[in-house]
Coordinates of C-alpha atoms and ligand atoms in Angstrom, one line a residue:
M1 CA -30.2 28.9 -90.6
T2 CA -29.8 25.6 -88.9
I3 CA -32.7 23.4 -87.7
R4 CA -32.2 22.1 -84.2
S5 CA -34.2 19.6 -82.2
V6 CA -35.1 21.4 -79.0
V7 CA -36.7 19.7 -75.9
V8 CA -40.1 21.3 -75.3
G9 CA -41.5 18.8 -72.8
L10 CA -40.7 15.8 -70.7
G11 CA -42.2 13.3 -68.3
H12 CA -41.8 9.9 -66.7
Y13 CA -43.7 7.1 -65.1
L14 CA -42.6 4.5 -62.5
P15 CA -44.7 1.5 -61.6
E16 CA -46.3 1.8 -58.1
R17 CA -44.5 -1.2 -56.5
V18 CA -41.1 -0.2 -55.0
V19 CA -38.8 -3.1 -54.2
P20 CA -36.0 -2.4 -51.7
N21 CA -32.8 -4.5 -51.7
S22 CA -33.9 -6.2 -48.5
E23 CA -36.6 -8.0 -50.4
F24 CA -34.0 -10.1 -52.2
E25 CA -32.4 -11.3 -49.0
A26 CA -35.1 -13.8 -48.3
E27 CA -34.7 -15.7 -51.5
L28 CA -31.1 -15.2 -52.5
D29 CA -27.6 -15.3 -51.0
T30 CA -27.3 -11.5 -51.2
S31 CA -27.5 -8.4 -49.0
D32 CA -28.6 -4.8 -49.1
E33 CA -24.9 -4.0 -48.3
W34 CA -23.5 -5.9 -51.3
I35 CA -26.0 -4.5 -53.8
K36 CA -25.5 -0.9 -52.5
S37 CA -21.8 -1.0 -52.4
R38 CA -21.2 -2.8 -55.7
S39 CA -23.9 -1.0 -57.7
G40 CA -25.3 2.0 -55.8
I41 CA -28.8 0.6 -56.1
E42 CA -31.1 0.8 -53.1
R43 CA -34.5 0.2 -54.6
R44 CA -36.2 -0.3 -57.9
H45 CA -39.8 -0.3 -59.3
F46 CA -41.4 -3.4 -60.7
A47 CA -44.5 -3.4 -63.0
A48 CA -47.7 -4.9 -61.6
E49 CA -49.0 -8.2 -63.1
G50 CA -50.5 -7.3 -66.5
E51 CA -48.8 -3.9 -66.6
T52 CA -46.8 -3.7 -69.9
T53 CA -44.1 -1.6 -71.4
S54 CA -46.6 0.3 -73.5
D55 CA -48.7 1.1 -70.4
L56 CA -45.6 2.6 -68.7
A57 CA -44.6 4.4 -72.0
T58 CA -48.2 5.8 -72.4
K59 CA -48.2 7.3 -68.9
A60 CA -44.7 8.9 -69.4
A61 CA -45.9 10.3 -72.8
Q62 CA -49.1 11.7 -71.3
N63 CA -47.0 13.4 -68.6
A64 CA -44.6 14.8 -71.3
L65 CA -47.6 16.1 -73.3
A66 CA -49.0 17.8 -70.2
N67 CA -45.6 19.3 -69.4
A68 CA -45.3 20.7 -72.9
G69 CA -49.0 21.9 -73.1
L70 CA -49.5 19.8 -76.2
S71 CA -52.0 17.2 -77.4
A72 CA -51.2 13.9 -79.1
N73 CA -52.1 15.1 -82.6
D74 CA -49.6 17.9 -82.3
L75 CA -46.9 15.2 -82.7
D76 CA -45.6 14.0 -86.1
A77 CA -44.0 10.9 -84.8
I78 CA -43.3 8.6 -81.8
V79 CA -39.9 6.9 -81.6
L80 CA -39.8 4.4 -78.7
A81 CA -36.7 2.7 -77.4
T82 CA -37.3 -0.7 -75.8
S83 CA -36.0 -4.3 -75.7
T84 CA -39.1 -5.5 -73.8
A85 CA -42.0 -4.6 -76.1
D86 CA -45.5 -6.0 -75.1
L87 CA -45.8 -8.2 -78.3
T88 CA -43.5 -9.3 -81.1
F89 CA -45.6 -6.9 -83.2
P90 CA -47.1 -4.4 -83.6
S91 CA -44.5 -2.0 -82.1
A92 CA -44.9 -0.7 -78.6
A93 CA -44.8 2.8 -80.3
T94 CA -48.0 2.2 -82.3
M95 CA -49.7 0.9 -79.1
V96 CA -48.7 4.2 -77.4
Q97 CA -49.9 6.1 -80.5
A98 CA -53.4 4.5 -80.1
A99 CA -53.5 4.9 -76.4
L100 CA -52.7 8.6 -76.7
G101 CA -55.4 9.0 -79.3
M102 CA -52.9 10.2 -81.9
T103 CA -54.5 9.6 -85.3
R104 CA -51.8 11.0 -87.6
G105 CA -48.1 10.7 -88.2
F106 CA -46.1 7.6 -87.6
A107 CA -44.6 5.5 -84.8
Y108 CA -42.0 2.8 -84.5
D109 CA -39.6 1.1 -82.0
V110 CA -35.8 1.3 -81.8
Q111 CA -33.9 -1.6 -80.2
A112 CA -30.4 -0.8 -78.9
V113 CA -30.9 -2.2 -75.3
C114 CA -29.5 0.2 -72.7
A115 CA -28.2 2.5 -75.4
G116 CA -31.8 2.6 -76.9
F117 CA -32.7 6.1 -75.8
V118 CA -29.5 7.6 -77.1
Y119 CA -30.1 5.8 -80.4
A120 CA -33.8 6.8 -80.5
L121 CA -32.9 10.5 -79.8
A122 CA -30.3 10.4 -82.5
N123 CA -32.8 8.9 -84.9
A124 CA -35.5 11.4 -84.1
N125 CA -33.1 14.2 -84.4
A126 CA -32.2 13.0 -87.9
L127 CA -35.9 13.0 -88.8
I128 CA -36.1 16.6 -87.6
V129 CA -33.0 18.0 -89.2
S130 CA -33.9 16.3 -92.5
G131 CA -37.3 17.9 -92.5
Q132 CA -39.3 14.7 -92.2
A133 CA -41.0 15.7 -88.9
K134 CA -41.3 18.8 -86.8
R135 CA -42.3 17.4 -83.4
I136 CA -41.4 14.0 -82.1
M137 CA -42.1 12.1 -78.8
V138 CA -39.0 10.1 -77.9
I139 CA -39.6 7.5 -75.3
G140 CA -37.5 5.0 -73.4
A141 CA -39.6 2.3 -71.7
E142 CA -38.8 -1.1 -70.3
T143 CA -40.1 -4.0 -68.1
F144 CA -36.8 -5.8 -67.5
S145 CA -38.4 -7.6 -64.6
R146 CA -40.0 -9.8 -67.2
I147 CA -36.6 -11.1 -68.4
M148 CA -34.9 -11.7 -65.1
D149 CA -33.7 -15.1 -63.9
W150 CA -34.8 -14.8 -60.3
S151 CA -32.2 -17.4 -59.3
D152 CA -29.3 -15.4 -60.7
R153 CA -28.2 -13.0 -58.0
S154 CA -25.6 -11.4 -60.2
T155 CA -28.3 -9.9 -62.5
C156 CA -31.8 -9.9 -60.9
V157 CA -30.9 -7.4 -58.2
L158 CA -29.7 -4.8 -60.7
F159 CA -32.7 -4.1 -63.0
G160 CA -36.0 -2.2 -62.7
D161 CA -39.0 -1.1 -64.7
G162 CA -40.0 2.4 -65.8
A163 CA -40.4 4.9 -68.6
G164 CA -39.4 8.4 -69.6
A165 CA -40.3 10.6 -72.5
V166 CA -39.1 13.8 -74.1
I167 CA -40.7 15.8 -76.8
I168 CA -38.3 17.4 -79.3
E169 CA -39.4 20.1 -81.8
A170 CA -37.7 21.8 -84.8
Q171 CA -36.5 25.3 -84.0
E172 CA -34.2 27.6 -85.8
G173 CA -30.6 28.0 -84.5
V174 CA -27.6 29.9 -85.8
G175 CA -25.5 26.7 -86.3
D176 CA -23.0 26.9 -83.5
K177 CA -22.7 25.6 -79.9
T178 CA -24.7 28.5 -78.4
D179 CA -27.9 27.0 -80.0
R180 CA -30.5 25.3 -77.9
G181 CA -31.3 21.7 -78.9
I182 CA -29.3 18.7 -80.0
L183 CA -25.8 19.8 -80.9
S184 CA -24.0 16.5 -81.7
V185 CA -24.4 12.8 -81.7
D186 CA -22.0 9.8 -81.6
L187 CA -23.2 6.2 -82.1
N188 CA -21.2 3.0 -82.0
S189 CA -21.7 -0.7 -81.8
D190 CA -19.5 -3.8 -81.9
G191 CA -21.3 -7.1 -82.4
Q192 CA -18.3 -9.2 -81.4
H193 CA -19.2 -8.7 -77.7
R194 CA -22.6 -10.3 -78.0
D195 CA -21.9 -13.0 -75.4
I196 CA -21.2 -10.7 -72.4
L197 CA -24.7 -9.2 -72.3
Y198 CA -27.7 -10.9 -74.0
V199 CA -31.1 -12.5 -73.6
D200 CA -30.9 -16.3 -74.2
G201 CA -34.3 -16.4 -76.0
G202 CA -36.3 -14.6 -78.6
V203 CA -39.0 -15.1 -81.3
S204 CA -37.0 -17.5 -83.6
T205 CA -36.0 -19.6 -80.6
Q206 CA -39.7 -19.9 -79.5
T207 CA -38.8 -18.7 -75.9
T208 CA -38.7 -15.4 -74.1
G209 CA -35.3 -16.1 -72.5
F210 CA -33.5 -14.5 -69.6
L211 CA -30.9 -11.7 -69.4
R212 CA -27.4 -13.1 -69.1
M213 CA -24.5 -10.9 -68.2
Q214 CA -20.8 -11.1 -67.5
G215 CA -20.9 -8.1 -65.3
K216 CA -17.1 -7.6 -64.8
E217 CA -16.5 -7.7 -68.6
V218 CA -19.3 -5.2 -69.3
F219 CA -18.0 -3.0 -66.5
R220 CA -14.5 -3.0 -68.1
H221 CA -15.9 -1.9 -71.5
A222 CA -18.4 0.6 -70.0
V223 CA -16.1 3.2 -68.4
E224 CA -13.7 3.3 -71.3
K225 CA -16.3 3.4 -74.1
L226 CA -18.6 5.8 -72.3
A227 CA -15.8 8.3 -71.7
Q228 CA -14.7 7.9 -75.3
T229 CA -18.1 8.4 -76.9
A230 CA -18.9 11.4 -74.7
T231 CA -15.5 13.0 -75.6
T232 CA -16.1 12.4 -79.3
A233 CA -19.6 13.9 -79.2
M234 CA -18.3 16.9 -77.3
E235 CA -15.3 17.4 -79.7
K236 CA -17.8 17.3 -82.7
V237 CA -19.3 20.5 -81.4
G238 CA -16.3 22.1 -79.7
I239 CA -17.7 21.7 -76.1
S240 CA -15.1 21.3 -73.4
G241 CA -15.5 19.7 -70.0
D242 CA -15.8 23.0 -68.2
E243 CA -18.7 24.0 -70.4
V244 CA -20.8 20.9 -69.5
D245 CA -23.4 21.6 -66.9
W246 CA -24.8 18.0 -66.5
I247 CA -23.8 14.6 -67.5
V248 CA -27.0 12.5 -67.6
P249 CA -25.6 9.0 -67.9
H250 CA -27.3 5.7 -68.3
Q251 CA -27.9 4.5 -64.8
A252 CA -26.5 1.0 -64.5
N253 CA -23.9 1.3 -61.7
I254 CA -22.8 4.2 -59.6
R255 CA -19.2 3.0 -59.9
I256 CA -19.4 3.2 -63.8
I257 CA -21.0 6.6 -63.5
Q258 CA -18.3 7.9 -61.2
G259 CA -15.5 6.3 -63.3
T260 CA -16.8 7.9 -66.4
A261 CA -17.2 11.3 -64.8
K262 CA -13.6 11.1 -63.5
K263 CA -12.3 10.2 -67.0
L264 CA -14.1 13.2 -68.4
G265 CA -12.6 15.4 -65.7
L266 CA -16.0 16.3 -64.2
S267 CA -17.0 16.2 -60.5
M268 CA -20.1 14.3 -59.4
D269 CA -21.7 17.7 -58.7
H270 CA -22.3 17.8 -62.5
V271 CA -23.9 14.3 -62.7
V272 CA -27.6 13.5 -62.4
V273 CA -27.8 10.3 -60.4
T274 CA -31.0 8.3 -60.0
V275 CA -29.6 4.7 -60.0
Q276 CA -30.2 4.4 -56.2
D277 CA -34.0 4.8 -56.7
H278 CA -34.6 3.2 -60.1
G279 CA -31.9 0.5 -60.6
N280 CA -31.0 -0.2 -64.2
T281 CA -34.0 0.5 -66.3
S282 CA -32.2 0.1 -69.6
A283 CA -33.5 2.4 -72.4
A284 CA -35.7 4.2 -69.8
S285 CA -32.9 5.3 -67.6
I286 CA -31.8 8.5 -69.4
P287 CA -35.2 10.0 -70.0
L288 CA -36.1 9.1 -66.4
A289 CA -33.0 10.8 -65.2
L290 CA -33.7 13.9 -67.4
S291 CA -37.2 14.2 -66.1
V292 CA -36.3 13.6 -62.4
G293 CA -33.3 16.0 -62.9
A294 CA -35.6 18.7 -64.2
E295 CA -38.1 18.1 -61.4
R296 CA -35.3 18.4 -58.8
G297 CA -34.3 21.8 -60.4
Q298 CA -30.9 20.5 -61.4
I299 CA -31.4 20.8 -65.2
K300 CA -32.3 24.3 -66.3
R301 CA -32.9 26.1 -69.7
G302 CA -29.6 26.9 -71.4
D303 CA -27.7 24.1 -69.6
V304 CA -25.3 22.0 -71.7
I305 CA -26.1 18.3 -71.2
V306 CA -24.2 15.2 -72.2
T307 CA -26.1 11.9 -72.2
E308 CA -24.1 8.7 -72.6
A309 CA -25.1 5.0 -72.5
I310 CA -23.9 1.5 -73.2
G311 CA -25.6 -1.8 -73.4
G312 CA -26.1 -5.2 -75.1
G313 CA -24.6 -5.5 -78.6
L314 CA -22.4 -3.9 -77.4
A315 CA -24.1 -0.7 -78.5
W316 CA -23.1 2.7 -77.1
G317 CA -23.3 6.4 -77.8
A318 CA -23.7 9.9 -76.6
V319 CA -25.8 13.0 -77.4
V320 CA -24.8 16.6 -76.5
L321 CA -27.6 19.1 -76.2
R322 CA -28.4 22.5 -74.8
W323 CA -31.6 22.5 -72.7
Ligands
UT7_401 O1 -26.9 -1.5 -68.6 C1 -26.1 -2.5 -69.2 C2 -24.8 -2.5 -68.8 N1 -24.6 -3.2 -67.6 C3 -23.8 -2.8 -66.7 O2 -23.2 -1.7 -66.8 C4 -23.4 -3.7 -65.5 C5 -21.9 -3.7 -65.4 N2 -21.4 -4.5 -64.3 C6 -21.6 -4.2 -63.0 O3 -22.3 -3.3 -62.7 C7 -20.8 -5.0 -62.0 O4 -19.9 -5.8 -62.6 C8 -21.8 -5.8 -61.1 C9 -22.6 -4.9 -60.2 C10 -22.7 -6.7 -61.9 C11 -20.9 -6.8 -60.2 O5 -20.0 -6.1 -59.5 P1 -18.5 -6.6 -59.4 O6 -17.7 -5.7 -58.5 O7 -18.0 -6.7 -60.9 O8 -18.6 -8.0 -58.8 P2 -18.3 -9.4 -59.4 O9 -19.2 -9.8 -60.5 O10 -16.8 -9.6 -59.7 O11 -18.6 -10.3 -58.2 C12 -17.9 -10.3 -57.0 C13 -18.4 -11.4 -56.1 C14 -18.5 -12.7 -56.7 O12 -18.2 -13.7 -55.7 P3 -16.7 -14.4 -55.8 O13 -16.7 -15.1 -57.1 O14 -15.8 -13.3 -55.6 O15 -16.8 -15.3 -54.6 C15 -20.0 -12.9 -57.0 O16 -20.4 -14.2 -57.1 O17 -19.8 -11.0 -55.7 C16 -20.6 -12.1 -55.9 N3 -22.0 -11.6 -56.2 C17 -22.9 -11.3 -55.3 N4 -22.8 -11.4 -53.9 C18 -23.9 -11.0 -53.2 C19 -22.5 -11.4 -57.4 N5 -23.8 -11.0 -57.3 C20 -24.0 -10.9 -55.9 C21 -25.1 -10.5 -55.2 N6 -25.0 -10.5 -53.8 N7 -26.3 -10.0 -55.7

């Protein structure tokens, strides 16, 4: 008998305010045409004044609980991926725990920037397969609008706010690739690339800082490393490209998504794409895409899904699961 982490519920939340590309044209030397053609982004959501990452995460988590037909105290843990927590501490995860009315178990944050959800899912899976928890809420939630330099057109048009959540539960499998649940994980980081994507502030510098990115450099690493990590994760469980129903990639740039799919030998018919509506929501982008993909009827029970993400660190990774 093999313990597998099976998705039993999911949900998402997007702030009310939708910002189309055209809104940037008034303040910046940019255009809807440039943003769309270089990134695939058409609009994004921005949190309202006073609306925090844990607020978005709580709403996504409530939607996931409703979707699963569970209540907060049915969870053993919350693992929340974010780089934009409300406060230095406590963790956004414990704030969500309180807001949900969850009075048992444990909650903590994971920080791996845009790869955060993949890391959090891998981490939660490890808790489940090692017997430390039976049911975990895994959340990706961000308010990247709070770390934008609004005078930097090369970054501020790319990011958005949002949250997505999945509930995974321990279920018995037979131990091969026909099992439902998480089948394999591949995680990587290389701290030598710090300077191509970072925030130039933080607690020990006494500032919040702004996101800084050498877009072309990140792009160059992204396609190669995403294809490599997805391939490694698929090889670990013996899944070939033609067995993959859906790639659910980190949604940073449609050209990265297309380039990675091409390297994996998969057509775009097998890729869940939400970047046009959400922009880059960092750790929230994969659970948002999973939830929207399920709502659209793209992702169905039994499907083989490959998620892959890369972000600041650099940190990157992939998870293969059967829905
Ligand atoms: O989630 C974390 C990972 N992040 C990513 O995956 C992002 C990776 N990078 C990218 O998505 C792309 O590199 C960008 C979308 C950021 C940029 O696309 P690009 O094709 O690499 O463009 P570029 O940076 O080479 O810029 C081309 C030109 C430059 O002008 P010059 O130097 O050729 O005259 C930029 O100054 O476009 C200019 N530019 C803009 N023009 C209009 C940069 N930003 C803008 C803008 N509007 N917003």
